[in-house]
Structure formats: structure tokens, C-alpha cells
Amino acid sequence: MNEENDVGGARSGVSRRNFVGGSLVAATVAPLLTGQAETAEAASVAAVDGVTPVTVRAAVNGDPVTLRVDPRATLLDTLRERLDLKGTKKGCDRGQCGACTVHIDGRRVLSCLTLAATASGHQVTTIEGLANGDRLHPMQQAFVDHDGLQCGFCTPGQIMSAVAMVDNEGPARSDEEIRERMSGNICRCSAYPRIVDAIRDAQQVMR
């Protein structure tokens, strides 16, 4: 077929290839030029995957946040990719290592297994929101004092889990109880003795 033929078969100066290419460019660029990048993103998700984005309204580290998200998006990916809160780590992405632990209404959750949509109407706290200005949370300070980390990758999840553990379950009565309650948080560097020391001291201050 002659590429100089248009879609109706008549001779024209616009080829089929140019027509299709130009249409795709226009469809992509036009929303951006009107300042509707977020709407364009949501529309493309619906068009490509056949899903309708949902609106999430939550408080993240005390700040109100409204986002349009894919209903299948995890809280972990939303925090990291949409809100640039990279302190929450993606470890196993299967809920087995605890590196992604955050708080929802003060309780620890695995953000890799939590849909962002379910956080709507709730308070979400990440490691970035734990300190009070320049003053570290007692658990953060204890991890520093006891050198309760090596590579540091698991540390945010360890701290978030430990804070919620003490706040919701009360101080542990022994080192063994600390280890049992924190068993869902894995440290690949095996800094467990210092982590236990940090939690044991921090929970005294948190009382």
C-alpha cells in the first residue's frame, strides 16, 4: 500500500505513519501542556489496564495528602515513588523481612502488603515523621547510642516496629520477649544483640 494514501485512500500530503505518530504525540503532550499531568497519568492507567484510579486522602507524617492512585498500588510504592519518602525500604516485597514497616493510626503494618487505598482516612507515619524536629525519638536515639545497625537498610523498619510494639503492647519484660515480638524484622547483618539493647533502653524512656 502506498504510504502517501490517507486513511480514506485518497491522495494527500499526510502519510498513514505520520498521521498515527502525530496523533500519539498530541495525545501524550496535550494534557501536560494544560497542567494536568496527574489527570493524564490516572487516565492512562485506566485506559491501559482497564482500572479506575481511586482517590486517597490521608495524613502522612501529620501533613494532609490527596492522591489519585491505582487501586492495586501498595502503600510502600506510593510512599516511595509518589511521596518521595525513601526511608521506608523495599526488602523482600513479600511481607517477610519487615523493612517496609510503617504505622497506620499508631499500629505497625507491612506497607508492601498494604494497599494504599486502605490508608484513606487514616494517619500514616513513616521513619521520616518519627522525630520531633531535630530531636530524635527515644527509639532512634537508642539505636544510635547502642550502634544497633550495620548497613542500616533494615533500621527504619526495626525502629518503626519497635516503637509501635512498645506503644501498643507495653514494654517487654525480658530480652527474650523483645526478640519474640521483633521476630518479623530481619537484620541481614545480624546486629540483633545491639538491637535488643537499644529497645530495652528505649522502652524505659518511652514509659
mmCIF file of C-alpha atoms in Angstrom, residues 13-206:
data_model
loop_
_atom_site.group_PDB
_atom_site.id
_atom_site.type_symbol
_atom_site.label_atom_id
_atom_site.label_comp_id
_atom_site.label_asym_id
_atom_site.label_seq_id
_atom_site.Cartn_x
_atom_site.Cartn_y
_atom_site.Cartn_z
ATOM 1 C CA GLY A 13 0.388 15.036 1.909
ATOM 2 C CA VAL A 14 -0.073 13.212 5.230
ATOM 3 C CA SER A 15 1.044 9.606 5.377
ATOM 4 C CA ARG A 16 -0.636 6.959 7.481
ATOM 5 C CA ARG A 17 2.546 6.664 9.587
ATOM 6 C CA ASN A 18 2.756 10.422 10.153
ATOM 7 C CA PHE A 19 -0.929 10.648 10.997
ATOM 8 C CA VAL A 20 -0.750 7.906 13.641
ATOM 9 C CA GLY A 21 2.541 9.165 15.055
ATOM 10 C CA GLY A 22 1.306 12.719 15.263
ATOM 11 C CA SER A 23 -1.883 11.619 16.999
ATOM 12 C CA LEU A 24 0.065 9.729 19.648
ATOM 13 C CA VAL A 25 2.334 12.681 20.327
ATOM 14 C CA ALA A 26 -0.630 15.040 20.594
ATOM 15 C CA ALA A 27 -2.459 12.698 22.964
ATOM 16 C CA THR A 28 0.596 12.483 25.197
ATOM 17 C CA VAL A 29 1.653 16.117 25.222
ATOM 18 C CA ALA A 30 -1.681 17.942 25.341
ATOM 19 C CA PRO A 31 -2.572 17.111 28.972
ATOM 20 C CA LEU A 32 0.908 18.124 30.125
ATOM 21 C CA LEU A 33 0.614 21.479 28.424
ATOM 22 C CA THR A 34 -2.608 22.171 30.309
ATOM 23 C CA GLY A 35 -1.027 21.340 33.661
ATOM 24 C CA GLN A 36 -2.992 18.138 34.119
ATOM 25 C CA ALA A 37 -0.141 15.653 34.430
ATOM 26 C CA GLU A 38 -1.773 13.865 37.348
ATOM 27 C CA THR A 39 -5.061 13.501 35.466
ATOM 28 C CA ALA A 40 -3.227 12.238 32.392
ATOM 29 C CA GLU A 41 -1.403 9.677 34.491
ATOM 30 C CA ALA A 42 -4.649 8.422 36.023
ATOM 31 C CA ALA A 43 -6.345 8.311 32.627
ATOM 32 C CA SER A 44 -3.504 6.307 31.092
ATOM 33 C CA VAL A 45 -3.709 3.763 33.908
ATOM 34 C CA ALA A 46 -7.423 3.304 33.296
ATOM 35 C CA ALA A 47 -7.023 3.129 29.526
ATOM 36 C CA VAL A 48 -4.162 0.660 29.514
ATOM 37 C CA ASP A 49 -5.073 -1.632 32.398
ATOM 38 C CA GLY A 50 -8.835 -1.260 32.456
ATOM 39 C CA VAL A 51 -8.912 0.001 36.046
ATOM 40 C CA THR A 52 -10.287 3.172 37.558
ATOM 41 C CA PRO A 53 -7.928 5.169 39.816
ATOM 42 C CA VAL A 54 -9.143 5.879 43.328
ATOM 43 C CA THR A 55 -8.664 8.959 45.480
ATOM 44 C CA VAL A 56 -6.742 8.533 48.707
ATOM 45 C CA ARG A 57 -6.958 11.207 51.379
ATOM 46 C CA ALA A 58 -4.744 10.597 54.376
ATOM 47 C CA ALA A 59 -2.429 12.338 56.819
ATOM 48 C CA VAL A 60 1.168 11.332 56.168
ATOM 49 C CA ASN A 61 3.568 12.352 58.906
ATOM 50 C CA GLY A 62 0.996 14.897 60.012
ATOM 51 C CA ASP A 63 0.508 16.508 56.605
ATOM 52 C CA PRO A 64 -2.731 16.107 54.627
ATOM 53 C CA VAL A 65 -2.195 14.272 51.344
ATOM 54 C CA THR A 66 -4.584 13.653 48.457
ATOM 55 C CA LEU A 67 -3.541 11.326 45.653
ATOM 56 C CA ARG A 68 -5.130 9.527 42.738
ATOM 57 C CA VAL A 69 -3.707 6.010 42.747
ATOM 58 C CA ASP A 70 -4.137 2.706 41.022
ATOM 59 C CA PRO A 71 -6.320 0.662 43.418
ATOM 60 C CA ARG A 72 -3.710 -2.101 43.196
ATOM 61 C CA ALA A 73 -0.826 0.156 44.284
ATOM 62 C CA THR A 74 0.821 -0.753 47.572
ATOM 63 C CA LEU A 75 1.349 1.745 50.333
ATOM 64 C CA LEU A 76 5.087 1.060 50.092
ATOM 65 C CA ASP A 77 5.343 2.015 46.416
ATOM 66 C CA THR A 78 3.086 5.019 46.917
ATOM 67 C CA LEU A 79 5.205 6.357 49.783
ATOM 68 C CA ARG A 80 8.467 5.849 47.914
ATOM 69 C CA GLU A 81 7.515 6.724 44.334
ATOM 70 C CA ARG A 82 4.716 9.262 44.733
ATOM 71 C CA LEU A 83 5.639 10.997 48.007
ATOM 72 C CA ASP A 84 9.439 10.540 47.808
ATOM 73 C CA LEU A 85 9.587 9.075 51.327
ATOM 74 C CA LYS A 86 12.505 6.741 50.694
ATOM 75 C CA GLY A 87 13.173 5.920 54.360
ATOM 76 C CA THR A 88 10.667 3.079 54.105
ATOM 77 C CA LYS A 89 12.637 0.293 52.447
ATOM 78 C CA LYS A 90 11.612 -2.290 49.905
ATOM 79 C CA GLY A 91 13.241 -5.503 51.013
ATOM 80 C CA CYS A 92 11.615 -8.820 50.164
ATOM 81 C CA ASP A 93 8.353 -7.236 48.888
ATOM 82 C CA ARG A 94 6.591 -10.299 50.336
ATOM 83 C CA GLY A 95 5.947 -9.250 53.937
ATOM 84 C CA GLN A 96 8.700 -11.463 55.321
ATOM 85 C CA CYS A 97 11.549 -9.093 56.285
ATOM 86 C CA GLY A 98 9.865 -6.105 57.976
ATOM 87 C CA ALA A 99 12.000 -3.476 56.219
ATOM 88 C CA CYS A 100 8.848 -1.735 54.961
ATOM 89 C CA THR A 101 7.189 -1.331 58.381
ATOM 90 C CA VAL A 102 5.224 1.903 58.892
ATOM 91 C CA HIS A 103 2.450 2.961 61.253
ATOM 92 C CA ILE A 104 -1.219 3.355 60.424
ATOM 93 C CA ASP A 105 -3.010 5.029 63.319
ATOM 94 C CA GLY A 106 -0.050 4.128 65.503
ATOM 95 C CA ARG A 107 -0.025 0.411 64.722
ATOM 96 C CA ARG A 108 2.714 -1.281 62.751
ATOM 97 C CA VAL A 109 1.863 -2.590 59.305
ATOM 98 C CA LEU A 110 3.839 -4.069 56.448
ATOM 99 C CA SER A 111 3.442 -1.455 53.742
ATOM 100 C CA CYS A 112 4.416 -3.875 50.959
ATOM 101 C CA LEU A 113 1.277 -5.901 51.737
ATOM 102 C CA THR A 114 -0.991 -2.908 52.383
ATOM 103 C CA LEU A 115 -2.941 -1.280 49.574
ATOM 104 C CA ALA A 116 -2.550 2.483 49.504
ATOM 105 C CA ALA A 117 -6.311 2.824 49.079
ATOM 106 C CA THR A 118 -6.903 1.292 52.517
ATOM 107 C CA ALA A 119 -4.940 4.112 54.165
ATOM 108 C CA SER A 120 -7.549 6.679 53.138
ATOM 109 C CA GLY A 121 -8.928 8.463 56.181
ATOM 110 C CA HIS A 122 -6.084 7.310 58.408
ATOM 111 C CA GLN A 123 -2.854 8.614 59.926
ATOM 112 C CA VAL A 124 0.267 7.197 58.270
ATOM 113 C CA THR A 125 3.661 7.627 59.924
ATOM 114 C CA THR A 126 6.994 6.732 58.358
ATOM 115 C CA ILE A 127 10.506 6.929 59.759
ATOM 116 C CA GLU A 128 10.740 10.491 58.424
ATOM 117 C CA GLY A 129 7.908 11.564 60.721
ATOM 118 C CA LEU A 130 9.106 9.922 63.932
ATOM 119 C CA ALA A 131 11.438 12.636 65.226
ATOM 120 C CA ASN A 132 10.218 15.879 66.763
ATOM 121 C CA GLY A 133 12.030 18.426 64.632
ATOM 122 C CA ASP A 134 15.758 17.945 65.268
ATOM 123 C CA ARG A 135 15.081 15.880 68.364
ATOM 124 C CA LEU A 136 15.222 12.154 67.691
ATOM 125 C CA HIS A 137 12.580 9.809 69.029
ATOM 126 C CA PRO A 138 13.921 7.863 72.059
ATOM 127 C CA MET A 139 13.990 4.678 69.985
ATOM 128 C CA GLN A 140 16.001 6.368 67.234
ATOM 129 C CA GLN A 141 18.408 7.768 69.815
ATOM 130 C CA ALA A 142 18.824 4.371 71.455
ATOM 131 C CA PHE A 143 19.697 2.748 68.118
ATOM 132 C CA VAL A 144 22.378 5.425 67.656
ATOM 133 C CA ASP A 145 23.697 5.060 71.211
ATOM 134 C CA HIS A 146 23.912 1.265 71.013
ATOM 135 C CA ASP A 147 25.074 1.192 67.383
ATOM 136 C CA GLY A 148 22.073 -1.001 66.645
ATOM 137 C CA LEU A 149 22.768 -1.088 62.929
ATOM 138 C CA GLN A 150 25.416 -2.001 60.411
ATOM 139 C CA CYS A 151 24.379 -1.476 56.791
ATOM 140 C CA GLY A 152 21.289 0.413 58.030
ATOM 141 C CA PHE A 153 18.917 -0.973 55.406
ATOM 142 C CA CYS A 154 16.607 -2.687 57.888
ATOM 143 C CA THR A 155 16.951 0.018 60.558
ATOM 144 C CA PRO A 156 13.904 2.169 59.669
ATOM 145 C CA GLY A 157 11.657 -0.888 59.764
ATOM 146 C CA GLN A 158 13.260 -2.110 63.004
ATOM 147 C CA ILE A 159 12.707 1.259 64.676
ATOM 148 C CA MET A 160 9.131 1.670 63.441
ATOM 149 C CA SER A 161 8.255 -1.835 64.564
ATOM 150 C CA ALA A 162 9.879 -1.342 67.969
ATOM 151 C CA VAL A 163 8.092 1.972 68.614
ATOM 152 C CA ALA A 164 4.661 0.534 67.800
ATOM 153 C CA MET A 165 5.460 -2.586 69.799
ATOM 154 C CA VAL A 166 6.170 -0.600 72.969
ATOM 155 C CA ASP A 167 3.337 1.903 72.432
ATOM 156 C CA ASN A 168 0.664 -0.733 71.776
ATOM 157 C CA GLU A 169 1.843 -3.761 73.713
ATOM 158 C CA GLY A 170 3.748 -2.124 76.562
ATOM 159 C CA PRO A 171 7.400 -2.641 77.500
ATOM 160 C CA ALA A 172 8.758 -6.150 77.070
ATOM 161 C CA ARG A 173 9.649 -7.899 80.318
ATOM 162 C CA SER A 174 12.790 -9.606 79.048
ATOM 163 C CA ASP A 175 15.286 -9.707 76.207
ATOM 164 C CA GLU A 176 13.685 -12.942 75.069
ATOM 165 C CA GLU A 177 10.311 -11.217 74.842
ATOM 166 C CA ILE A 178 11.853 -8.410 72.808
ATOM 167 C CA ARG A 179 13.294 -10.951 70.375
ATOM 168 C CA GLU A 180 9.948 -12.740 70.106
ATOM 169 C CA ARG A 181 7.971 -9.548 69.470
ATOM 170 C CA MET A 182 10.513 -8.338 66.903
ATOM 171 C CA SER A 183 10.780 -11.686 65.107
ATOM 172 C CA GLY A 184 9.117 -10.273 61.990
ATOM 173 C CA ASN A 185 12.009 -7.866 61.394
ATOM 174 C CA ILE A 186 15.097 -9.412 59.835
ATOM 175 C CA CYS A 187 18.600 -7.939 60.099
ATOM 176 C CA ARG A 188 20.813 -9.422 57.413
ATOM 177 C CA CYS A 189 23.886 -8.066 59.203
ATOM 178 C CA SER A 190 22.861 -9.933 62.391
ATOM 179 C CA ALA A 191 23.068 -6.888 64.679
ATOM 180 C CA TYR A 192 20.400 -8.455 66.879
ATOM 181 C CA PRO A 193 22.179 -8.156 70.265
ATOM 182 C CA ARG A 194 22.582 -4.390 69.849
ATOM 183 C CA ILE A 195 19.041 -4.020 68.542
ATOM 184 C CA VAL A 196 17.756 -5.751 71.667
ATOM 185 C CA ASP A 197 19.919 -3.497 73.855
ATOM 186 C CA ALA A 198 18.552 -0.409 72.097
ATOM 187 C CA ILE A 199 14.930 -1.465 72.508
ATOM 188 C CA ARG A 200 15.442 -2.441 76.146
ATOM 189 C CA ASP A 201 16.794 1.024 76.988
ATOM 190 C CA ALA A 202 14.380 2.994 74.806
ATOM 191 C CA GLN A 203 11.291 1.405 76.300
ATOM 192 C CA GLN A 204 12.331 2.671 79.727
ATOM 193 C CA VAL A 205 12.370 6.244 78.405
ATOM 194 C CA MET A 206 9.134 5.758 76.455
#
